[in-house]
């Protein structure tokens, strides 16, 4: 099953993009296992992009509306 460690593997892979020989030494697992879990989490993160961006935009829009209501020229 998925573990928080697998998320860290994905973030490591995304940030450093190390060769398999390095990842095997860093995380202590077979390169195939590392690749499997890193890509599962990277694809999940990529799928969340639209939701996260739209929520952040909505938040800033609401903050803008809130503070605009106090400013009446």
mmCIF file of N, CA and C in Angstrom:
data_model
loop_
_atom_site.group_PDB
_atom_site.id
_atom_site.type_symbol
_atom_site.label_atom_id
_atom_site.label_comp_id
_atom_site.label_asym_id
_atom_site.label_seq_id
_atom_site.Cartn_x
_atom_site.Cartn_y
_atom_site.Cartn_z
ATOM 1 N N UNK A 1 0.796 -1.183 0.000
ATOM 2 C CA UNK A 1 0.000 0.000 0.000
ATOM 3 C C UNK A 1 0.845 1.256 0.000
ATOM 4 N N UNK A 2 0.170 2.330 -0.224
ATOM 5 C CA UNK A 2 0.850 3.624 -0.257
ATOM 6 C C UNK A 2 1.261 4.039 1.142
ATOM 7 N N UNK A 3 2.431 4.633 1.224
ATOM 8 C CA UNK A 3 2.968 5.110 2.496
ATOM 9 C C UNK A 3 3.474 6.538 2.311
ATOM 10 N N UNK A 4 3.555 7.296 3.406
ATOM 11 C CA UNK A 4 4.088 8.657 3.297
ATOM 12 C C UNK A 4 5.508 8.696 2.713
ATOM 13 N N UNK A 5 6.262 7.647 2.939
ATOM 14 C CA UNK A 5 7.617 7.568 2.395
ATOM 15 C C UNK A 5 7.594 7.637 0.872
ATOM 16 N N UNK A 6 6.581 7.039 0.267
ATOM 17 C CA UNK A 6 6.481 7.048 -1.188
ATOM 18 C C UNK A 6 6.289 8.471 -1.720
ATOM 19 N N UNK A 7 5.567 9.290 -0.978
ATOM 20 C CA UNK A 7 5.413 10.694 -1.369
ATOM 21 C C UNK A 7 6.768 11.392 -1.344
ATOM 22 N N UNK A 8 7.552 11.101 -0.325
ATOM 23 C CA UNK A 8 8.884 11.702 -0.250
ATOM 24 C C UNK A 8 9.762 11.248 -1.412
ATOM 25 N N UNK A 9 9.625 9.998 -1.806
ATOM 26 C CA UNK A 9 10.369 9.505 -2.966
ATOM 27 C C UNK A 9 9.988 10.298 -4.213
ATOM 28 N N UNK A 10 8.699 10.540 -4.382
ATOM 29 C CA UNK A 10 8.229 11.284 -5.558
ATOM 30 C C UNK A 10 8.777 12.707 -5.559
ATOM 31 N N UNK A 11 8.773 13.340 -4.398
ATOM 32 C CA UNK A 11 9.288 14.706 -4.306
ATOM 33 C C UNK A 11 10.793 14.744 -4.560
ATOM 34 N N UNK A 12 11.509 13.746 -4.050
ATOM 35 C CA UNK A 12 12.940 13.637 -4.321
ATOM 36 C C UNK A 12 13.181 13.501 -5.822
ATOM 37 N N UNK A 13 12.433 12.617 -6.437
ATOM 38 C CA UNK A 13 12.576 12.381 -7.868
ATOM 39 C C UNK A 13 12.276 13.646 -8.667
ATOM 40 N N UNK A 14 11.219 14.363 -8.293
ATOM 41 C CA UNK A 14 10.835 15.573 -9.016
ATOM 42 C C UNK A 14 11.863 16.686 -8.855
ATOM 43 N N UNK A 15 12.435 16.794 -7.683
ATOM 44 C CA UNK A 15 13.383 17.882 -7.425
ATOM 45 C C UNK A 15 14.769 17.602 -7.992
ATOM 46 N N UNK A 16 15.268 16.390 -7.784
ATOM 47 C CA UNK A 16 16.655 16.084 -8.124
ATOM 48 C C UNK A 16 16.797 15.346 -9.449
ATOM 49 N N UNK A 17 15.810 14.510 -9.791
ATOM 50 C CA UNK A 17 15.841 13.643 -10.957
ATOM 51 C C UNK A 17 17.151 12.865 -11.013
ATOM 52 N N UNK A 18 17.424 12.100 -9.926
ATOM 53 C CA UNK A 18 18.704 11.391 -9.847
ATOM 54 C C UNK A 18 18.710 10.112 -10.677
ATOM 55 N N UNK A 19 19.889 9.639 -11.063
ATOM 56 C CA UNK A 19 19.978 8.347 -11.750
ATOM 57 C C UNK A 19 19.540 7.218 -10.808
ATOM 58 N N UNK A 20 19.131 6.092 -11.383
ATOM 59 C CA UNK A 20 18.631 4.984 -10.567
ATOM 60 C C UNK A 20 19.677 4.460 -9.592
ATOM 61 N N UNK A 21 20.939 4.502 -9.973
ATOM 62 C CA UNK A 21 21.975 4.015 -9.064
ATOM 63 C C UNK A 21 22.038 4.869 -7.793
ATOM 64 N N UNK A 22 21.795 6.150 -7.929
ATOM 65 C CA UNK A 22 21.799 7.055 -6.778
ATOM 66 C C UNK A 22 20.559 6.826 -5.913
ATOM 67 N N UNK A 23 19.392 6.709 -6.548
ATOM 68 C CA UNK A 23 18.165 6.515 -5.762
ATOM 69 C C UNK A 23 18.205 5.198 -5.004
ATOM 70 N N UNK A 24 18.792 4.189 -5.604
ATOM 71 C CA UNK A 24 18.879 2.894 -4.930
ATOM 72 C C UNK A 24 19.702 3.035 -3.655
ATOM 73 N N UNK A 25 20.768 3.809 -3.706
ATOM 74 C CA UNK A 25 21.608 4.014 -2.521
ATOM 75 C C UNK A 25 20.928 4.931 -1.506
ATOM 76 N N UNK A 26 20.226 5.955 -1.987
ATOM 77 C CA UNK A 26 19.587 6.915 -1.082
ATOM 78 C C UNK A 26 18.426 6.308 -0.307
ATOM 79 N N UNK A 27 17.553 5.600 -0.991
ATOM 80 C CA UNK A 27 16.339 5.105 -0.339
ATOM 81 C C UNK A 27 16.413 3.633 0.036
ATOM 82 N N UNK A 28 17.374 2.925 -0.513
ATOM 83 C CA UNK A 28 17.580 1.537 -0.125
ATOM 84 C C UNK A 28 16.555 0.554 -0.666
ATOM 85 N N UNK A 29 16.003 0.839 -1.838
ATOM 86 C CA UNK A 29 15.056 -0.092 -2.455
ATOM 87 C C UNK A 29 15.470 -0.354 -3.900
ATOM 88 N N UNK A 30 14.864 -1.348 -4.474
ATOM 89 C CA UNK A 30 15.089 -1.697 -5.874
ATOM 90 C C UNK A 30 14.639 -0.528 -6.759
ATOM 91 N N UNK A 31 15.377 -0.231 -7.813
ATOM 92 C CA UNK A 31 14.978 0.883 -8.699
ATOM 93 C C UNK A 31 13.563 0.732 -9.264
ATOM 94 N N UNK A 32 13.144 -0.490 -9.537
ATOM 95 C CA UNK A 32 11.803 -0.711 -10.075
ATOM 96 C C UNK A 32 10.735 -0.301 -9.057
ATOM 97 N N UNK A 33 10.970 -0.635 -7.788
ATOM 98 C CA UNK A 33 10.035 -0.248 -6.713
ATOM 99 C C UNK A 33 9.992 1.259 -6.567
ATOM 100 N N UNK A 34 11.156 1.885 -6.566
ATOM 101 C CA UNK A 34 11.220 3.344 -6.449
ATOM 102 C C UNK A 34 10.472 4.002 -7.595
ATOM 103 N N UNK A 35 10.738 3.540 -8.812
ATOM 104 C CA UNK A 35 10.104 4.121 -10.000
ATOM 105 C C UNK A 35 8.588 3.976 -9.936
ATOM 106 N N UNK A 36 8.127 2.792 -9.535
ATOM 107 C CA UNK A 36 6.680 2.536 -9.463
ATOM 108 C C UNK A 36 5.996 3.539 -8.538
ATOM 109 N N UNK A 37 6.487 3.652 -7.302
ATOM 110 C CA UNK A 37 5.817 4.510 -6.324
ATOM 111 C C UNK A 37 6.024 5.992 -6.612
ATOM 112 N N UNK A 38 7.194 6.352 -7.094
ATOM 113 C CA UNK A 38 7.433 7.762 -7.407
ATOM 114 C C UNK A 38 6.458 8.223 -8.488
ATOM 115 N N UNK A 39 6.271 7.420 -9.530
ATOM 116 C CA UNK A 39 5.380 7.826 -10.614
ATOM 117 C C UNK A 39 3.912 7.790 -10.216
ATOM 118 N N UNK A 40 3.531 6.865 -9.351
ATOM 119 C CA UNK A 40 2.143 6.852 -8.862
ATOM 120 C C UNK A 40 1.837 8.171 -8.162
ATOM 121 N N UNK A 41 2.743 8.607 -7.300
ATOM 122 C CA UNK A 41 2.502 9.844 -6.560
ATOM 123 C C UNK A 41 2.651 11.073 -7.456
ATOM 124 N N UNK A 42 3.588 11.064 -8.374
ATOM 125 C CA UNK A 42 3.735 12.210 -9.282
ATOM 126 C C UNK A 42 2.495 12.394 -10.147
ATOM 127 N N UNK A 43 1.932 11.288 -10.615
ATOM 128 C CA UNK A 43 0.707 11.386 -11.416
ATOM 129 C C UNK A 43 -0.457 11.878 -10.569
ATOM 130 N N UNK A 44 -0.525 11.451 -9.314
ATOM 131 C CA UNK A 44 -1.589 11.929 -8.422
ATOM 132 C C UNK A 44 -1.460 13.429 -8.168
ATOM 133 N N UNK A 45 -0.226 13.874 -7.971
ATOM 134 C CA UNK A 45 0.019 15.305 -7.749
ATOM 135 C C UNK A 45 -0.374 16.096 -8.993
ATOM 136 N N UNK A 46 -0.012 15.590 -10.153
ATOM 137 C CA UNK A 46 -0.349 16.274 -11.403
ATOM 138 C C UNK A 46 -1.855 16.339 -11.610
ATOM 139 N N UNK A 47 -2.567 15.294 -11.224
ATOM 140 C CA UNK A 47 -4.025 15.286 -11.373
ATOM 141 C C UNK A 47 -4.697 16.289 -10.450
ATOM 142 N N UNK A 48 -4.065 16.622 -9.332
ATOM 143 C CA UNK A 48 -4.646 17.577 -8.383
ATOM 144 C C UNK A 48 -4.431 19.022 -8.809
ATOM 145 N N UNK A 49 -3.612 19.259 -9.796
ATOM 146 C CA UNK A 49 -3.226 20.617 -10.183
ATOM 147 C C UNK A 49 -4.423 21.527 -10.420
ATOM 148 N N UNK A 50 -5.392 21.079 -11.176
ATOM 149 C CA UNK A 50 -6.543 21.939 -11.493
ATOM 150 C C UNK A 50 -7.347 22.280 -10.242
ATOM 151 N N UNK A 51 -7.522 21.328 -9.344
ATOM 152 C CA UNK A 51 -8.271 21.584 -8.121
ATOM 153 C C UNK A 51 -7.538 22.556 -7.209
ATOM 154 N N UNK A 52 -6.254 22.363 -7.043
ATOM 155 C CA UNK A 52 -5.478 23.211 -6.144
ATOM 156 C C UNK A 52 -5.412 24.624 -6.670
ATOM 157 N N UNK A 53 -5.155 24.774 -7.949
ATOM 158 C CA UNK A 53 -5.064 26.108 -8.534
ATOM 159 C C UNK A 53 -6.397 26.818 -8.433
ATOM 160 N N UNK A 54 -7.482 26.143 -8.727
ATOM 161 C CA UNK A 54 -8.776 26.811 -8.683
ATOM 162 C C UNK A 54 -9.149 27.198 -7.256
ATOM 163 N N UNK A 55 -8.769 26.385 -6.265
ATOM 164 C CA UNK A 55 -9.060 26.736 -4.879
ATOM 165 C C UNK A 55 -8.227 27.927 -4.428
ATOM 166 N N UNK A 56 -6.981 27.977 -4.838
ATOM 167 C CA UNK A 56 -6.121 29.103 -4.476
ATOM 168 C C UNK A 56 -6.641 30.376 -5.128
ATOM 169 N N UNK A 57 -7.002 30.302 -6.391
ATOM 170 C CA UNK A 57 -7.553 31.473 -7.070
ATOM 171 C C UNK A 57 -8.841 31.926 -6.402
ATOM 172 N N UNK A 58 -9.695 30.997 -6.020
ATOM 173 C CA UNK A 58 -10.948 31.334 -5.351
ATOM 174 C C UNK A 58 -10.681 32.002 -4.012
ATOM 175 N N UNK A 59 -9.700 31.497 -3.284
ATOM 176 C CA UNK A 59 -9.362 32.079 -1.992
ATOM 177 C C UNK A 59 -8.929 33.532 -2.158
ATOM 178 N N UNK A 60 -8.009 33.786 -3.082
ATOM 179 C CA UNK A 60 -7.538 35.154 -3.273
ATOM 180 C C UNK A 60 -8.637 36.061 -3.796
ATOM 181 N N UNK A 61 -9.535 35.534 -4.602
ATOM 182 C CA UNK A 61 -10.662 36.328 -5.075
ATOM 183 C C UNK A 61 -11.556 36.726 -3.904
ATOM 184 N N UNK A 62 -11.827 35.776 -3.007
ATOM 185 C CA UNK A 62 -12.663 36.090 -1.846
ATOM 186 C C UNK A 62 -11.984 37.082 -0.916
ATOM 187 N N UNK A 63 -10.680 36.940 -0.736
ATOM 188 C CA UNK A 63 -9.942 37.906 0.088
ATOM 189 C C UNK A 63 -10.007 39.293 -0.545
ATOM 190 N N UNK A 64 -9.854 39.352 -1.862
ATOM 191 C CA UNK A 64 -9.933 40.618 -2.576
ATOM 192 C C UNK A 64 -11.311 41.260 -2.391
ATOM 193 N N UNK A 65 -12.352 40.472 -2.536
ATOM 194 C CA UNK A 65 -13.715 40.987 -2.365
ATOM 195 C C UNK A 65 -13.923 41.468 -0.934
ATOM 196 N N UNK A 66 -13.437 40.702 0.013
ATOM 197 C CA UNK A 66 -13.603 41.064 1.427
ATOM 198 C C UNK A 66 -12.947 42.406 1.717
ATOM 199 N N UNK A 67 -11.688 42.566 1.317
ATOM 200 C CA UNK A 67 -10.983 43.805 1.628
ATOM 201 C C UNK A 67 -11.465 44.968 0.755
ATOM 202 N N UNK A 68 -11.985 44.663 -0.412
ATOM 203 C CA UNK A 68 -12.538 45.727 -1.262
ATOM 204 C C UNK A 68 -13.787 46.339 -0.651
ATOM 205 N N UNK A 69 -14.493 45.553 0.132
ATOM 206 C CA UNK A 69 -15.723 46.067 0.740
ATOM 207 C C UNK A 69 -15.450 47.142 1.781
ATOM 208 N N UNK A 70 -14.219 47.147 2.329
ATOM 209 C CA UNK A 70 -13.871 48.174 3.317
ATOM 210 C C UNK A 70 -13.427 49.475 2.668
ATOM 211 N N UNK A 71 -12.993 49.396 1.441
ATOM 212 C CA UNK A 71 -12.480 50.560 0.747
ATOM 213 C C UNK A 71 -13.569 51.141 -0.121
ATOM 214 N N UNK A 72 -14.105 52.260 0.288
ATOM 215 C CA UNK A 72 -15.150 52.947 -0.465
ATOM 216 C C UNK A 72 -14.668 54.359 -0.775
ATOM 217 N N UNK A 73 -14.180 54.606 -2.013
ATOM 218 C CA UNK A 73 -13.661 55.963 -2.333
ATOM 219 C C UNK A 73 -14.733 57.011 -2.394
#
